[in-house]
PDB file of C-alpha atoms in Angstrom:
ATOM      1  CA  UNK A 875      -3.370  11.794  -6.774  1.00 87.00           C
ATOM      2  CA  UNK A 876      -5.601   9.409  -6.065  1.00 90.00           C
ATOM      3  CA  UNK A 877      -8.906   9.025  -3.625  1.00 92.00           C
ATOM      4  CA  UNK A 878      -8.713   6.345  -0.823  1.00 94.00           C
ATOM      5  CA  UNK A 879     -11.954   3.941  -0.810  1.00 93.00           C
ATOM      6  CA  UNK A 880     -12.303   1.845   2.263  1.00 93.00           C
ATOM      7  CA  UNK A 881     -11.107   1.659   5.500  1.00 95.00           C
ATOM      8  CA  UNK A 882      -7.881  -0.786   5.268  1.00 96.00           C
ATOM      9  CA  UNK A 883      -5.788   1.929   6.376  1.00 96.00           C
ATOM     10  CA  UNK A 884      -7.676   3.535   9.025  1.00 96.00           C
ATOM     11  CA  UNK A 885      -7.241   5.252  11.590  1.00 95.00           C
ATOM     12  CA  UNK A 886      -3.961   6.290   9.280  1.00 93.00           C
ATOM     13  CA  UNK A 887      -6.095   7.065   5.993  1.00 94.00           C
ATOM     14  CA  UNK A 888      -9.821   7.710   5.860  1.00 94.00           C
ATOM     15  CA  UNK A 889     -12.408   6.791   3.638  1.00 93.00           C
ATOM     16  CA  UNK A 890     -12.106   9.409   0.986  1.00 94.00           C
ATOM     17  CA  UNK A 891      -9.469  10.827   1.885  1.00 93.00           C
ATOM     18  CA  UNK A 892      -6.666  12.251  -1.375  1.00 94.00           C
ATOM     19  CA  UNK A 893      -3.317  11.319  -0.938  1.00 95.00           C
ATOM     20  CA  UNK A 894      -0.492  11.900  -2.927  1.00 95.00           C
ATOM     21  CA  UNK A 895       2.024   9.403  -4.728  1.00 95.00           C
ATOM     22  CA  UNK A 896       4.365   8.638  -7.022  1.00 93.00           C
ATOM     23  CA  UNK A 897       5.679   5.448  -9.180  1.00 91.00           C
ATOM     24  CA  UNK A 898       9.319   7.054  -9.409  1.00 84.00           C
ATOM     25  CA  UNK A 899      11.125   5.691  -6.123  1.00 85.00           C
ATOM     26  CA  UNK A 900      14.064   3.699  -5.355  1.00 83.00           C
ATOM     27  CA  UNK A 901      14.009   1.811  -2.257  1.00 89.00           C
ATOM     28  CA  UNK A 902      11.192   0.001  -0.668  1.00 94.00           C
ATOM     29  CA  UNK A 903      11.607  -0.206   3.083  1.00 95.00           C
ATOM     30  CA  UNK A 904       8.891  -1.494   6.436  1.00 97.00           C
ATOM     31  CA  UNK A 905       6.530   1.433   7.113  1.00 96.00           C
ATOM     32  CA  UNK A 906       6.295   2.346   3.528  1.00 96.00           C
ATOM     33  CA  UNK A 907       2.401   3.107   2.255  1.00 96.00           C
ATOM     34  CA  UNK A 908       2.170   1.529  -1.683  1.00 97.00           C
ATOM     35  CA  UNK A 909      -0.281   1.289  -3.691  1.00 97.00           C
ATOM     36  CA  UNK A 910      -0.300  -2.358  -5.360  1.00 97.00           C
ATOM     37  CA  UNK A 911      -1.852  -4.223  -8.053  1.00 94.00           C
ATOM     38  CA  UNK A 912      -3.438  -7.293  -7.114  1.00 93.00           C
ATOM     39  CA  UNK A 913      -5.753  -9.192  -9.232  1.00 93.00           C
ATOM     40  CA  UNK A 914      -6.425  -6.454 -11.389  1.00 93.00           C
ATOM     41  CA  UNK A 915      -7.423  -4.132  -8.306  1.00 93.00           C
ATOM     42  CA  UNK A 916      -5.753  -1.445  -6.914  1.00 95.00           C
ATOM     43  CA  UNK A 917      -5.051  -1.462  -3.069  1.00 96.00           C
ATOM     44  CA  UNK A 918      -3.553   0.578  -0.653  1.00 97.00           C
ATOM     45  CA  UNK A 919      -0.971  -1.119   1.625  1.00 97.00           C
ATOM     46  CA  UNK A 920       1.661  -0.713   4.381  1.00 98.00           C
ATOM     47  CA  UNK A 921       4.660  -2.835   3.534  1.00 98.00           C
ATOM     48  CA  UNK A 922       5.629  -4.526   6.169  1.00 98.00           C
ATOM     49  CA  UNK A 923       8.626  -6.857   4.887  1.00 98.00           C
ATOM     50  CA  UNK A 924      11.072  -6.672   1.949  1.00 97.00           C
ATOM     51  CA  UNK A 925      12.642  -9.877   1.331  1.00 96.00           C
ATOM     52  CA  UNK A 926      14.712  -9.697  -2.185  1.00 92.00           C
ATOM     53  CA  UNK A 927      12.502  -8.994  -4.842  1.00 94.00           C
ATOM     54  CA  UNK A 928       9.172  -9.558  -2.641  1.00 96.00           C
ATOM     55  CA  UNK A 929       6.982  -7.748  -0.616  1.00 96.00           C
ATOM     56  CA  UNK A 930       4.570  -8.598   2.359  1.00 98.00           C
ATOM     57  CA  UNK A 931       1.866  -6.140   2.889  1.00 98.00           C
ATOM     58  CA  UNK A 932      -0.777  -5.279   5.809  1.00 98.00           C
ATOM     59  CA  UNK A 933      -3.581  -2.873   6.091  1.00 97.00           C
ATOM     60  CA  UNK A 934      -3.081  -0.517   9.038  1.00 97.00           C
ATOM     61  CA  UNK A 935      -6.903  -1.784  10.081  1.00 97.00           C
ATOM     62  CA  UNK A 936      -6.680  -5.602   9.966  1.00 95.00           C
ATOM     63  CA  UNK A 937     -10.225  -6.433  10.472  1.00 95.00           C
ATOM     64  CA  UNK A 938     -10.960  -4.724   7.394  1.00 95.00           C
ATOM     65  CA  UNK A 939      -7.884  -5.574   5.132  1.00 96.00           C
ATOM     66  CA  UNK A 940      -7.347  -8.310   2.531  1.00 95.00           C
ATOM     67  CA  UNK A 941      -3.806  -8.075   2.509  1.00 97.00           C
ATOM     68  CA  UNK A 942      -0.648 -10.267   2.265  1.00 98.00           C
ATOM     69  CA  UNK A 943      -1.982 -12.683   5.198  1.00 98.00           C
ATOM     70  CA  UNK A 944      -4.736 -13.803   2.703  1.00 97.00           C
ATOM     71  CA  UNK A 945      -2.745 -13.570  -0.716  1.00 97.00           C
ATOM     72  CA  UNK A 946       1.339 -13.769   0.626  1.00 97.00           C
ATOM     73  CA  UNK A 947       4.190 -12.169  -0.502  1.00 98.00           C
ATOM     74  CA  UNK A 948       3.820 -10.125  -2.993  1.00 97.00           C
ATOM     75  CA  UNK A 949       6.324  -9.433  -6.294  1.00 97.00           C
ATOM     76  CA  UNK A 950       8.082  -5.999  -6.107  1.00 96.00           C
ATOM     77  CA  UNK A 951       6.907  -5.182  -9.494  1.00 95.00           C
ATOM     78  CA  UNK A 952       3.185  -5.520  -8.243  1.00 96.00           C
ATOM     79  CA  UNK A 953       3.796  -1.714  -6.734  1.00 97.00           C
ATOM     80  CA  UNK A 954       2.300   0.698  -8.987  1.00 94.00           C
ATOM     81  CA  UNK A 955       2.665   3.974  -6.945  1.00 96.00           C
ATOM     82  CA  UNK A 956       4.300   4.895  -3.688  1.00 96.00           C
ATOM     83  CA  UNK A 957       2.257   7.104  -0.897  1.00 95.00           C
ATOM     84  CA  UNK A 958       4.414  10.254  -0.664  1.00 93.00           C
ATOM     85  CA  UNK A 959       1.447  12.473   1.464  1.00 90.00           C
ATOM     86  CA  UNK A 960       0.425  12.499   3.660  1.00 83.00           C
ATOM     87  CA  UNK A 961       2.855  10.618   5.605  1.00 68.00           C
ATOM     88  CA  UNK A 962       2.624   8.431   8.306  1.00 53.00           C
TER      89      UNK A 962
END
């Protein structure tokens, strides 16, 4: 469980909003919500490409998202958690 802070993911997830997730899954597909590590920081992300063993990710609210257009692709193994509720 885990509080969202920020609004990187609105209109999809408010600002304080508790969501749900877990760091048992298999498959990482588009549309998935993850949470990441990234520079020592949890974030909340939409992934929006899998290629091999990387990631791209994008905020649902770009104006207010440091995402993968700032920092690139990301390594799977960055993914700490995936959103399983609410879902999008």
């Amino acid at each position: 469980m885990r509080r969202v802070v920020g609004g990187s993911m609105l209109p999809t997830l408010k600002q304080d909003a508790v969501i749900w997730a877990t760091g048992v899954f298999r498959d990482l597909s588009a549309g998935d919500v993850v949470i990441i590590r990234h520079q020592g920081i949890e974030k909340i992300k939409r992934v929006e490409a899998v290629q091999g063993n990387e990631l791209y990710v994008l905020g649902d609210n770009p104006s207010a998202s440091t995402d993968s257009r700032f920092f690139g692709w990301l390594p799977v193994s960055s993914v700490h958690a995936k959103v399983i509720w609410p879902r999008s």
